[in-house]
Amino acid sequence: MIKKINNLIAMPRAHWSYKRKKTRLKYLPTALWIEPTNVCNLKCIMCPNSIIGQPNPGYMDFDLYKKIIDEAKPFVSFIILCISGESLLHPKFPEMVKYAKDNKIAVYISTNCTLLTPEISRKLLEADLDWINFFFDGVTKEVYEKVRVNANFEKSLENVINFLKIKKELGAKTVADLQVMIMDDEGDKIYQENREQFMQNFKDLPIDCIQMRRPSTWGNFLSDTDKFEAKELGKEFSPCSYLWSSMHIQWDGHLIACTSDFFGDNKLGKFPEHNLKQLWNSDQMVAFRESMLNNTYLSYNKNCEKCDSIWEKQILSFPAGMRGIFASTLNSIFHYNFYKPLKKIAKFVNKDFAMNVTEEDKKKVNES
């Protein structure tokens, strides 16, 4: 209970500190991204991992992971077990989920679905996983396998369906979202023409939401996402709020600013050479926050130049990254899906909002 109260207090403190341009922070983050591995089994056309490949591939040592969780458990509300790579490649991934849950930390994961076997699905659900995002970029075999190179449409779909069947069998409360990336106008047309047929695959299954999403610019890395850049969408700059509300730790313990620093170009310290509280206000972290405020951040990391997160329109004075973290923190505290109403509000306020919630389609399928 004390931790939940502290998490609730930390959110307005983070917003207050962000708005007042504080850089040495007197609270601790409620969110922590941890990278089980930066290795991936696919070659997706929109992913930096596919184009360049990781210069330093590896898997997080389980003992290192446990040390992170042991330090984080007094103040972190939730972790996201993914930065780059396919997390299910880690041989102890279900154990990672269970260890965090045993320490009263909510767990969110994302997967490309290719490795989500019934055995792994059952282990994750029995570990009381809080949230899973299925990245399923294409509602037809042709589109899906063009985007998700080396994946098989039928097999990935079968994996998702089996997960949902096991979720239903166990009566698990894990929130299951499926996200479909729309790369261009033609992709949107194909989605609209085929979505009803695609939705039938989930009839009578406990899927919580299906969403369209636009591709990320991956922090100025991809050239074919220019139409989604800030100058095209007419957005205004907001300092990266992830620096005021979360931490990101790579598989080898290095602290980075966010998931858009795909290759760890801007390292801000290392765990366990410094503990999490020290890293939160390390000289490097404070300096990077200051660079966001005085517009010198590109000297630290050029990936920030066209990053969609810092150009997303603020809603009720809350910047994009902080909105998502606060929603996830509230989810973790109250065990309620705050994303649904908040995403609809965001879409209403800002038509260019990254997610298009199609929950209504899912309801139609299950009611038919």
mmCIF file of C-alpha atoms in Angstrom:
data_model
loop_
_atom_site.group_PDB
_atom_site.id
_atom_site.type_symbol
_atom_site.label_atom_id
_atom_site.label_comp_id
_atom_site.label_asym_id
_atom_site.label_seq_id
_atom_site.Cartn_x
_atom_site.Cartn_y
_atom_site.Cartn_z
ATOM 1 C CA MET A 1 0.000 0.000 0.000
ATOM 2 C CA ILE A 2 2.832 2.420 0.853
ATOM 3 C CA LYS A 3 4.442 1.780 -2.522
ATOM 4 C CA LYS A 4 1.163 2.452 -4.340
ATOM 5 C CA ILE A 5 0.732 5.731 -2.479
ATOM 6 C CA ASN A 6 4.300 6.724 -3.328
ATOM 7 C CA ASN A 7 3.668 5.861 -6.985
ATOM 8 C CA LEU A 8 0.559 8.037 -7.008
ATOM 9 C CA ILE A 9 2.538 10.903 -5.480
ATOM 10 C CA ALA A 10 5.434 10.429 -7.911
ATOM 11 C CA MET A 11 3.248 11.103 -10.960
ATOM 12 C CA PRO A 12 2.254 14.713 -10.147
ATOM 13 C CA ARG A 13 5.786 15.332 -8.855
ATOM 14 C CA ALA A 14 7.165 14.194 -12.205
ATOM 15 C CA HIS A 15 4.769 16.470 -14.079
ATOM 16 C CA TRP A 16 5.558 19.393 -11.763
ATOM 17 C CA SER A 17 9.320 18.873 -12.144
ATOM 18 C CA TYR A 18 9.005 18.568 -15.916
ATOM 19 C CA LYS A 19 6.976 21.752 -16.259
ATOM 20 C CA ARG A 20 9.317 23.678 -13.952
ATOM 21 C CA LYS A 21 12.375 22.378 -15.787
ATOM 22 C CA LYS A 22 13.948 20.635 -12.835
ATOM 23 C CA THR A 23 16.825 18.369 -13.821
ATOM 24 C CA ARG A 24 17.991 16.864 -10.527
ATOM 25 C CA LEU A 25 14.901 15.033 -9.356
ATOM 26 C CA LYS A 26 13.750 14.334 -5.802
ATOM 27 C CA TYR A 27 11.467 11.429 -6.669
ATOM 28 C CA LEU A 28 12.095 8.052 -8.311
ATOM 29 C CA PRO A 29 10.607 6.754 -11.568
ATOM 30 C CA THR A 30 7.585 4.464 -11.596
ATOM 31 C CA ALA A 31 8.527 2.860 -14.929
ATOM 32 C CA LEU A 32 11.516 0.769 -15.935
ATOM 33 C CA TRP A 33 12.314 -0.683 -19.358
ATOM 34 C CA ILE A 34 14.584 -3.731 -19.234
ATOM 35 C CA GLU A 35 16.093 -5.358 -22.317
ATOM 36 C CA PRO A 36 16.278 -9.175 -22.030
ATOM 37 C CA THR A 37 18.087 -9.277 -25.381
ATOM 38 C CA ASN A 38 18.767 -7.086 -28.400
ATOM 39 C CA VAL A 39 18.780 -10.099 -30.726
ATOM 40 C CA CYS A 40 15.832 -10.698 -33.066
ATOM 41 C CA ASN A 41 14.750 -13.597 -35.269
ATOM 42 C CA LEU A 42 13.047 -11.406 -37.888
ATOM 43 C CA LYS A 43 14.146 -8.809 -40.441
ATOM 44 C CA CYS A 44 11.199 -6.421 -40.366
ATOM 45 C CA ILE A 45 11.398 -3.753 -43.048
ATOM 46 C CA MET A 46 10.864 -0.828 -40.648
ATOM 47 C CA CYS A 47 13.326 -1.914 -37.951
ATOM 48 C CA PRO A 48 16.903 -0.629 -37.505
ATOM 49 C CA ASN A 49 17.864 -4.080 -36.239
ATOM 50 C CA SER A 50 17.189 -5.480 -39.703
ATOM 51 C CA ILE A 51 19.043 -2.824 -41.658
ATOM 52 C CA ILE A 52 22.217 -2.450 -39.629
ATOM 53 C CA GLY A 53 22.091 -5.200 -37.030
ATOM 54 C CA GLN A 54 23.203 -4.882 -33.439
ATOM 55 C CA PRO A 55 26.948 -4.179 -33.075
ATOM 56 C CA ASN A 56 26.952 -5.752 -29.604
ATOM 57 C CA PRO A 57 24.349 -8.548 -29.462
ATOM 58 C CA GLY A 58 23.721 -10.354 -26.213
ATOM 59 C CA TYR A 59 21.363 -11.649 -23.529
ATOM 60 C CA MET A 60 20.916 -10.249 -20.031
ATOM 61 C CA ASP A 61 22.389 -12.441 -17.309
ATOM 62 C CA PHE A 62 19.577 -13.637 -15.064
ATOM 63 C CA ASP A 63 21.510 -12.733 -11.912
ATOM 64 C CA LEU A 64 21.930 -9.177 -13.232
ATOM 65 C CA TYR A 65 18.206 -9.049 -13.926
ATOM 66 C CA LYS A 66 17.402 -10.173 -10.383
ATOM 67 C CA LYS A 67 19.659 -7.462 -8.958
ATOM 68 C CA ILE A 68 17.795 -4.848 -10.994
ATOM 69 C CA ILE A 69 14.415 -6.102 -9.783
ATOM 70 C CA ASP A 70 15.605 -6.317 -6.176
ATOM 71 C CA GLU A 71 16.624 -2.647 -6.267
ATOM 72 C CA ALA A 72 13.592 -1.503 -8.244
ATOM 73 C CA LYS A 73 10.847 -3.205 -6.242
ATOM 74 C CA PRO A 74 10.479 -0.479 -3.552
ATOM 75 C CA PHE A 75 9.580 2.220 -6.095
ATOM 76 C CA VAL A 76 8.944 0.846 -9.624
ATOM 77 C CA SER A 77 5.283 0.221 -10.408
ATOM 78 C CA PHE A 78 5.789 -1.644 -13.681
ATOM 79 C CA ILE A 79 8.481 -2.886 -16.026
ATOM 80 C CA ILE A 80 8.413 -3.341 -19.788
ATOM 81 C CA LEU A 81 10.556 -6.287 -20.819
ATOM 82 C CA CYS A 82 11.581 -5.035 -24.228
ATOM 83 C CA ILE A 83 13.778 -2.373 -25.790
ATOM 84 C CA SER A 84 15.159 -3.860 -28.989
ATOM 85 C CA GLY A 85 15.172 -7.484 -30.054
ATOM 86 C CA GLU A 86 12.587 -10.227 -29.515
ATOM 87 C CA SER A 87 12.405 -10.822 -25.781
ATOM 88 C CA LEU A 88 11.065 -14.371 -26.076
ATOM 89 C CA LEU A 89 14.460 -15.415 -27.423
ATOM 90 C CA HIS A 90 15.809 -15.140 -23.883
ATOM 91 C CA PRO A 91 15.972 -18.696 -22.478
ATOM 92 C CA LYS A 92 14.709 -17.550 -19.060
ATOM 93 C CA PHE A 93 12.063 -15.112 -20.212
ATOM 94 C CA PRO A 94 9.104 -16.702 -18.359
ATOM 95 C CA GLU A 95 11.273 -16.790 -15.228
ATOM 96 C CA MET A 96 11.961 -13.065 -15.685
ATOM 97 C CA VAL A 97 8.238 -12.352 -15.698
ATOM 98 C CA LYS A 98 7.629 -14.522 -12.640
ATOM 99 C CA TYR A 99 10.487 -12.992 -10.645
ATOM 100 C CA ALA A 100 9.169 -9.467 -11.172
ATOM 101 C CA LYS A 101 5.616 -10.510 -10.323
ATOM 102 C CA ASP A 102 6.818 -12.277 -7.176
ATOM 103 C CA ASN A 103 8.325 -8.919 -6.189
ATOM 104 C CA LYS A 104 5.040 -7.030 -6.697
ATOM 105 C CA ILE A 105 6.038 -5.343 -9.965
ATOM 106 C CA ALA A 106 3.597 -5.330 -12.890
ATOM 107 C CA VAL A 107 4.994 -6.691 -16.162
ATOM 108 C CA TYR A 108 4.278 -5.532 -19.704
ATOM 109 C CA ILE A 109 5.713 -7.310 -22.736
ATOM 110 C CA SER A 110 5.665 -6.997 -26.520
ATOM 111 C CA THR A 111 6.305 -9.804 -28.972
ATOM 112 C CA ASN A 112 6.363 -10.506 -32.696
ATOM 113 C CA CYS A 113 4.372 -13.678 -31.874
ATOM 114 C CA THR A 114 6.631 -16.076 -33.789
ATOM 115 C CA LEU A 115 8.005 -17.783 -30.656
ATOM 116 C CA LEU A 116 4.848 -17.694 -28.563
ATOM 117 C CA THR A 117 4.359 -21.444 -28.223
ATOM 118 C CA PRO A 118 1.503 -22.873 -26.129
ATOM 119 C CA GLU A 119 4.053 -23.887 -23.480
ATOM 120 C CA ILE A 120 5.471 -20.367 -23.176
ATOM 121 C CA SER A 121 1.988 -18.848 -23.303
ATOM 122 C CA ARG A 122 0.871 -20.992 -20.389
ATOM 123 C CA LYS A 123 3.971 -20.122 -18.349
ATOM 124 C CA LEU A 124 3.446 -16.395 -18.928
ATOM 125 C CA LEU A 125 -0.226 -16.551 -18.034
ATOM 126 C CA GLU A 126 0.385 -18.683 -14.958
ATOM 127 C CA ALA A 127 3.013 -16.145 -13.864
ATOM 128 C CA ASP A 128 0.185 -13.562 -13.861
ATOM 129 C CA LEU A 129 1.569 -11.437 -16.702
ATOM 130 C CA ASP A 130 -0.207 -8.072 -16.678
ATOM 131 C CA TRP A 131 -0.087 -7.019 -20.315
ATOM 132 C CA ILE A 132 0.964 -8.381 -23.691
ATOM 133 C CA ASN A 133 1.169 -6.519 -26.992
ATOM 134 C CA PHE A 134 1.043 -8.677 -30.102
ATOM 135 C CA PHE A 135 2.838 -6.834 -32.895
ATOM 136 C CA PHE A 136 0.997 -8.227 -35.908
ATOM 137 C CA ASP A 137 1.702 -5.912 -38.797
ATOM 138 C CA GLY A 138 -0.667 -7.005 -41.514
ATOM 139 C CA VAL A 139 -4.152 -8.504 -41.660
ATOM 140 C CA THR A 140 -3.355 -10.448 -44.847
ATOM 141 C CA LYS A 141 -0.611 -12.979 -45.484
ATOM 142 C CA GLU A 142 0.864 -10.880 -48.285
ATOM 143 C CA VAL A 143 1.181 -7.692 -46.241
ATOM 144 C CA TYR A 144 2.242 -9.414 -43.016
ATOM 145 C CA GLU A 145 5.067 -11.426 -44.573
ATOM 146 C CA LYS A 146 6.245 -8.425 -46.580
ATOM 147 C CA VAL A 147 6.635 -6.391 -43.377
ATOM 148 C CA ARG A 148 7.635 -9.179 -40.973
ATOM 149 C CA VAL A 149 10.356 -10.821 -43.047
ATOM 150 C CA ASN A 150 11.080 -14.444 -41.989
ATOM 151 C CA ALA A 151 7.727 -14.750 -40.214
ATOM 152 C CA ASN A 152 4.837 -16.984 -41.260
ATOM 153 C CA PHE A 153 1.376 -15.420 -41.172
ATOM 154 C CA GLU A 154 -0.533 -18.603 -40.353
ATOM 155 C CA LYS A 155 1.872 -19.710 -37.627
ATOM 156 C CA SER A 156 1.970 -16.316 -35.900
ATOM 157 C CA LEU A 157 -1.817 -16.083 -36.017
ATOM 158 C CA GLU A 158 -2.079 -19.592 -34.568
ATOM 159 C CA ASN A 159 0.240 -18.570 -31.719
ATOM 160 C CA VAL A 160 -1.933 -15.571 -30.856
ATOM 161 C CA ILE A 161 -5.121 -17.638 -30.983
ATOM 162 C CA ASN A 162 -3.595 -20.346 -28.781
ATOM 163 C CA PHE A 163 -2.492 -17.717 -26.245
ATOM 164 C CA LEU A 164 -6.027 -16.352 -26.100
ATOM 165 C CA LYS A 165 -7.515 -19.838 -25.741
ATOM 166 C CA ILE A 166 -5.209 -20.579 -22.810
ATOM 167 C CA LYS A 167 -6.038 -17.184 -21.307
ATOM 168 C CA LYS A 168 -9.722 -18.074 -21.524
ATOM 169 C CA GLU A 169 -9.123 -21.556 -20.088
ATOM 170 C CA LEU A 170 -7.225 -20.173 -17.088
ATOM 171 C CA GLY A 171 -9.513 -17.196 -16.589
ATOM 172 C CA ALA A 172 -6.390 -15.037 -16.662
ATOM 173 C CA LYS A 173 -6.697 -11.260 -16.350
ATOM 174 C CA THR A 174 -3.750 -10.519 -18.653
ATOM 175 C CA VAL A 175 -4.631 -7.660 -21.001
ATOM 176 C CA ALA A 176 -4.019 -8.773 -24.590
ATOM 177 C CA ASP A 177 -3.694 -6.106 -27.275
ATOM 178 C CA LEU A 178 -2.984 -6.643 -30.951
ATOM 179 C CA GLN A 179 -1.357 -3.824 -32.904
ATOM 180 C CA VAL A 180 -1.292 -3.545 -36.682
ATOM 181 C CA MET A 181 1.157 -1.118 -38.252
ATOM 182 C CA ILE A 182 -0.122 0.814 -41.251
ATOM 183 C CA MET A 183 2.888 1.730 -43.375
ATOM 184 C CA ASP A 184 1.144 3.826 -46.041
ATOM 185 C CA ASP A 185 -2.197 4.722 -47.633
ATOM 186 C CA GLU A 186 -2.278 1.448 -49.556
ATOM 187 C CA GLY A 187 -1.758 -0.446 -46.314
ATOM 188 C CA ASP A 188 -4.661 1.438 -44.761
ATOM 189 C CA LYS A 189 -6.868 0.492 -47.720
ATOM 190 C CA ILE A 190 -5.946 -3.190 -47.390
ATOM 191 C CA TYR A 191 -6.610 -3.051 -43.653
ATOM 192 C CA GLN A 192 -10.048 -1.520 -44.101
ATOM 193 C CA GLU A 193 -10.976 -4.083 -46.760
ATOM 194 C CA ASN A 194 -9.856 -7.124 -44.758
ATOM 195 C CA ARG A 195 -10.249 -6.231 -41.087
ATOM 196 C CA GLU A 196 -13.693 -7.808 -40.605
ATOM 197 C CA GLN A 197 -12.498 -11.137 -41.974
ATOM 198 C CA PHE A 198 -9.345 -10.883 -39.856
ATOM 199 C CA MET A 199 -11.363 -10.123 -36.732
ATOM 200 C CA GLN A 200 -13.295 -13.368 -37.139
ATOM 201 C CA ASN A 201 -10.145 -15.200 -36.048
ATOM 202 C CA PHE A 202 -10.753 -13.867 -32.525
ATOM 203 C CA LYS A 203 -14.460 -14.593 -32.238
ATOM 204 C CA ASP A 204 -15.329 -15.588 -28.658
ATOM 205 C CA LEU A 205 -11.709 -15.136 -27.569
ATOM 206 C CA PRO A 206 -10.584 -12.697 -24.832
ATOM 207 C CA ILE A 207 -8.668 -10.152 -26.883
ATOM 208 C CA ASP A 208 -8.971 -6.735 -25.276
ATOM 209 C CA CYS A 209 -8.185 -4.342 -28.081
ATOM 210 C CA ILE A 210 -7.029 -4.181 -31.687
ATOM 211 C CA GLN A 211 -5.270 -1.012 -32.780
ATOM 212 C CA MET A 212 -3.837 0.487 -35.885
ATOM 213 C CA ARG A 213 -0.537 2.287 -35.385
ATOM 214 C CA ARG A 214 1.620 4.368 -37.652
ATOM 215 C CA PRO A 215 5.309 3.522 -37.993
ATOM 216 C CA SER A 216 7.827 5.181 -35.736
ATOM 217 C CA THR A 217 10.599 7.245 -37.285
ATOM 218 C CA TRP A 218 12.876 5.271 -34.936
ATOM 219 C CA GLY A 219 14.445 8.503 -33.811
ATOM 220 C CA ASN A 220 15.358 9.830 -37.268
ATOM 221 C CA PHE A 221 16.697 6.473 -38.429
ATOM 222 C CA LEU A 222 14.270 5.505 -41.191
ATOM 223 C CA SER A 223 13.948 7.613 -44.311
ATOM 224 C CA ASP A 224 10.652 6.127 -45.505
ATOM 225 C CA THR A 225 8.668 7.521 -42.572
ATOM 226 C CA ASP A 226 9.020 11.185 -43.550
ATOM 227 C CA LYS A 227 5.248 11.663 -43.747
ATOM 228 C CA PHE A 228 5.083 11.021 -39.995
ATOM 229 C CA GLU A 229 7.739 13.565 -39.064
ATOM 230 C CA ALA A 230 6.830 16.537 -36.917
ATOM 231 C CA LYS A 231 7.133 19.082 -39.717
ATOM 232 C CA GLU A 232 4.651 17.069 -41.771
ATOM 233 C CA LEU A 233 2.159 16.689 -38.939
ATOM 234 C CA GLY A 234 2.497 20.268 -37.710
ATOM 235 C CA LYS A 235 3.610 19.430 -34.193
ATOM 236 C CA GLU A 236 5.473 21.427 -31.583
ATOM 237 C CA PHE A 237 8.542 20.319 -29.676
ATOM 238 C CA SER A 238 8.297 19.069 -26.091
ATOM 239 C CA PRO A 239 11.420 18.016 -24.161
ATOM 240 C CA CYS A 240 11.579 14.233 -23.901
ATOM 241 C CA SER A 241 9.457 13.414 -20.860
ATOM 242 C CA TYR A 242 10.836 9.883 -20.586
ATOM 243 C CA LEU A 243 13.848 11.470 -18.895
ATOM 244 C CA TRP A 244 11.557 12.711 -16.116
ATOM 245 C CA SER A 245 9.488 9.564 -15.635
ATOM 246 C CA SER A 246 11.337 6.360 -16.566
ATOM 247 C CA MET A 247 14.619 4.503 -16.922
ATOM 248 C CA HIS A 248 15.836 2.142 -19.666
ATOM 249 C CA ILE A 249 18.457 -0.538 -19.061
ATOM 250 C CA GLN A 250 20.068 -2.525 -21.867
ATOM 251 C CA TRP A 251 20.917 -6.209 -21.647
ATOM 252 C CA ASP A 252 24.473 -5.476 -20.446
ATOM 253 C CA GLY A 253 23.385 -3.025 -17.735
ATOM 254 C CA HIS A 254 23.940 0.249 -19.595
ATOM 255 C CA LEU A 255 21.421 3.015 -18.948
ATOM 256 C CA ILE A 256 20.035 4.767 -22.040
ATOM 257 C CA ALA A 257 17.432 7.483 -22.427
ATOM 258 C CA CYS A 258 14.713 5.579 -24.269
ATOM 259 C CA THR A 259 13.831 2.839 -26.732
ATOM 260 C CA SER A 260 14.647 5.063 -29.720
ATOM 261 C CA ASP A 261 18.319 4.896 -28.757
ATOM 262 C CA PHE A 262 18.257 1.551 -30.512
ATOM 263 C CA PHE A 263 21.984 0.904 -30.512
ATOM 264 C CA GLY A 264 22.844 2.583 -27.208
ATOM 265 C CA ASP A 265 24.675 5.528 -28.764
ATOM 266 C CA ASN A 266 24.097 7.730 -25.708
ATOM 267 C CA LYS A 267 24.969 5.727 -22.619
ATOM 268 C CA LEU A 268 24.107 7.477 -19.347
ATOM 269 C CA GLY A 269 25.738 5.126 -16.852
ATOM 270 C CA LYS A 270 25.861 1.442 -16.018
ATOM 271 C CA PHE A 271 24.286 -0.913 -13.498
ATOM 272 C CA PRO A 272 25.463 -2.332 -11.095
ATOM 273 C CA GLU A 273 28.541 -0.085 -11.136
ATOM 274 C CA HIS A 274 26.054 2.524 -9.919
ATOM 275 C CA ASN A 275 22.750 1.673 -8.272
ATOM 276 C CA LEU A 276 19.418 2.714 -9.766
ATOM 277 C CA LYS A 277 18.979 5.726 -7.481
ATOM 278 C CA GLN A 278 22.440 6.992 -8.409
ATOM 279 C CA LEU A 279 21.788 6.468 -12.124
ATOM 280 C CA TRP A 280 18.506 8.387 -11.919
ATOM 281 C CA ASN A 281 20.399 11.565 -11.015
ATOM 282 C CA SER A 282 23.777 10.745 -12.524
ATOM 283 C CA ASP A 283 25.759 13.603 -14.039
ATOM 284 C CA GLN A 284 25.063 12.187 -17.508
ATOM 285 C CA MET A 285 21.313 11.933 -16.894
ATOM 286 C CA VAL A 286 21.087 15.446 -15.460
ATOM 287 C CA ALA A 287 23.137 16.847 -18.340
ATOM 288 C CA PHE A 288 20.890 15.158 -20.899
ATOM 289 C CA ARG A 289 17.778 16.594 -19.227
ATOM 290 C CA GLU A 290 19.410 20.023 -19.350
ATOM 291 C CA SER A 291 20.221 19.565 -23.038
ATOM 292 C CA MET A 292 16.538 18.905 -23.726
ATOM 293 C CA LEU A 293 15.643 22.177 -22.055
ATOM 294 C CA ASN A 294 18.288 24.333 -23.744
ATOM 295 C CA ASN A 295 17.931 22.763 -27.204
ATOM 296 C CA THR A 296 21.388 21.195 -27.361
ATOM 297 C CA TYR A 297 20.163 17.600 -27.164
ATOM 298 C CA LEU A 298 21.385 16.710 -30.669
ATOM 299 C CA SER A 299 24.951 17.025 -29.439
ATOM 300 C CA TYR A 300 24.142 14.072 -27.171
ATOM 301 C CA ASN A 301 22.049 11.955 -29.493
ATOM 302 C CA LYS A 302 21.133 12.691 -33.107
ATOM 303 C CA ASN A 303 18.380 10.062 -32.894
ATOM 304 C CA CYS A 304 16.281 12.699 -31.137
ATOM 305 C CA GLU A 305 16.096 14.991 -34.170
ATOM 306 C CA LYS A 306 12.861 13.661 -35.655
ATOM 307 C CA CYS A 307 11.741 11.360 -32.862
ATOM 308 C CA ASP A 308 7.954 11.228 -32.843
ATOM 309 C CA SER A 309 7.726 11.171 -29.027
ATOM 310 C CA ILE A 310 9.109 14.681 -28.560
ATOM 311 C CA TRP A 311 6.881 16.110 -31.274
ATOM 312 C CA GLU A 312 3.614 14.529 -30.200
ATOM 313 C CA LYS A 313 1.065 17.145 -29.219
ATOM 314 C CA GLN A 314 0.654 17.658 -25.473
ATOM 315 C CA ILE A 315 -2.790 16.877 -24.111
ATOM 316 C CA LEU A 316 -3.917 18.775 -21.020
ATOM 317 C CA SER A 317 -0.258 19.825 -20.644
ATOM 318 C CA PHE A 318 0.936 16.200 -20.492
ATOM 319 C CA PRO A 319 3.596 15.215 -23.064
ATOM 320 C CA ALA A 320 3.347 11.925 -24.952
ATOM 321 C CA GLY A 321 5.821 9.760 -23.066
ATOM 322 C CA MET A 322 4.623 10.864 -19.657
ATOM 323 C CA ARG A 323 0.988 10.218 -20.607
ATOM 324 C CA GLY A 324 1.698 6.606 -21.443
ATOM 325 C CA ILE A 325 3.769 6.040 -18.318
ATOM 326 C CA PHE A 326 1.139 7.587 -16.062
ATOM 327 C CA ALA A 327 -1.590 5.460 -17.672
ATOM 328 C CA SER A 328 0.469 2.297 -17.176
ATOM 329 C CA THR A 329 1.202 3.258 -13.573
ATOM 330 C CA LEU A 330 -2.502 3.739 -12.914
ATOM 331 C CA ASN A 331 -3.218 0.403 -14.612
ATOM 332 C CA SER A 332 -0.729 -1.282 -12.299
ATOM 333 C CA ILE A 333 -2.101 0.336 -9.145
ATOM 334 C CA PHE A 334 -5.828 -0.059 -9.789
ATOM 335 C CA HIS A 335 -5.820 -3.090 -12.127
ATOM 336 C CA TYR A 336 -7.975 -1.231 -14.624
ATOM 337 C CA ASN A 337 -7.246 -0.547 -18.285
ATOM 338 C CA PHE A 338 -6.911 3.249 -18.379
ATOM 339 C CA TYR A 339 -5.520 3.109 -21.910
ATOM 340 C CA LYS A 340 -8.883 2.666 -23.596
ATOM 341 C CA PRO A 341 -10.516 5.938 -22.486
ATOM 342 C CA LEU A 342 -7.257 7.891 -22.591
ATOM 343 C CA LYS A 343 -6.432 6.827 -26.158
ATOM 344 C CA LYS A 344 -9.879 7.802 -27.347
ATOM 345 C CA ILE A 345 -9.539 11.195 -25.673
ATOM 346 C CA ALA A 346 -6.106 11.635 -27.233
ATOM 347 C CA LYS A 347 -7.428 10.711 -30.672
ATOM 348 C CA PHE A 348 -10.301 13.169 -30.265
ATOM 349 C CA VAL A 349 -7.969 16.002 -29.254
ATOM 350 C CA ASN A 350 -5.249 15.187 -31.782
ATOM 351 C CA LYS A 351 -6.277 13.507 -35.042
ATOM 352 C CA ASP A 352 -2.632 12.611 -35.714
ATOM 353 C CA PHE A 353 -2.379 10.578 -32.518
ATOM 354 C CA ALA A 354 -0.308 7.459 -33.193
ATOM 355 C CA MET A 355 -2.936 4.898 -32.212
ATOM 356 C CA ASN A 356 -6.331 4.323 -33.778
ATOM 357 C CA VAL A 357 -8.383 2.242 -31.390
ATOM 358 C CA THR A 358 -10.634 -0.274 -33.134
ATOM 359 C CA GLU A 359 -12.106 -1.841 -30.024
ATOM 360 C CA GLU A 360 -15.534 -1.424 -31.593
ATOM 361 C CA ASP A 361 -14.617 -3.909 -34.335
ATOM 362 C CA LYS A 362 -13.651 -6.528 -31.757
ATOM 363 C CA LYS A 363 -16.973 -6.091 -29.988
ATOM 364 C CA LYS A 364 -18.874 -6.541 -33.263
ATOM 365 C CA VAL A 365 -17.122 -9.842 -33.897
ATOM 366 C CA ASN A 366 -17.847 -11.233 -30.440
ATOM 367 C CA GLU A 367 -21.458 -10.108 -30.611
ATOM 368 C CA SER A 368 -22.098 -11.659 -34.036
#
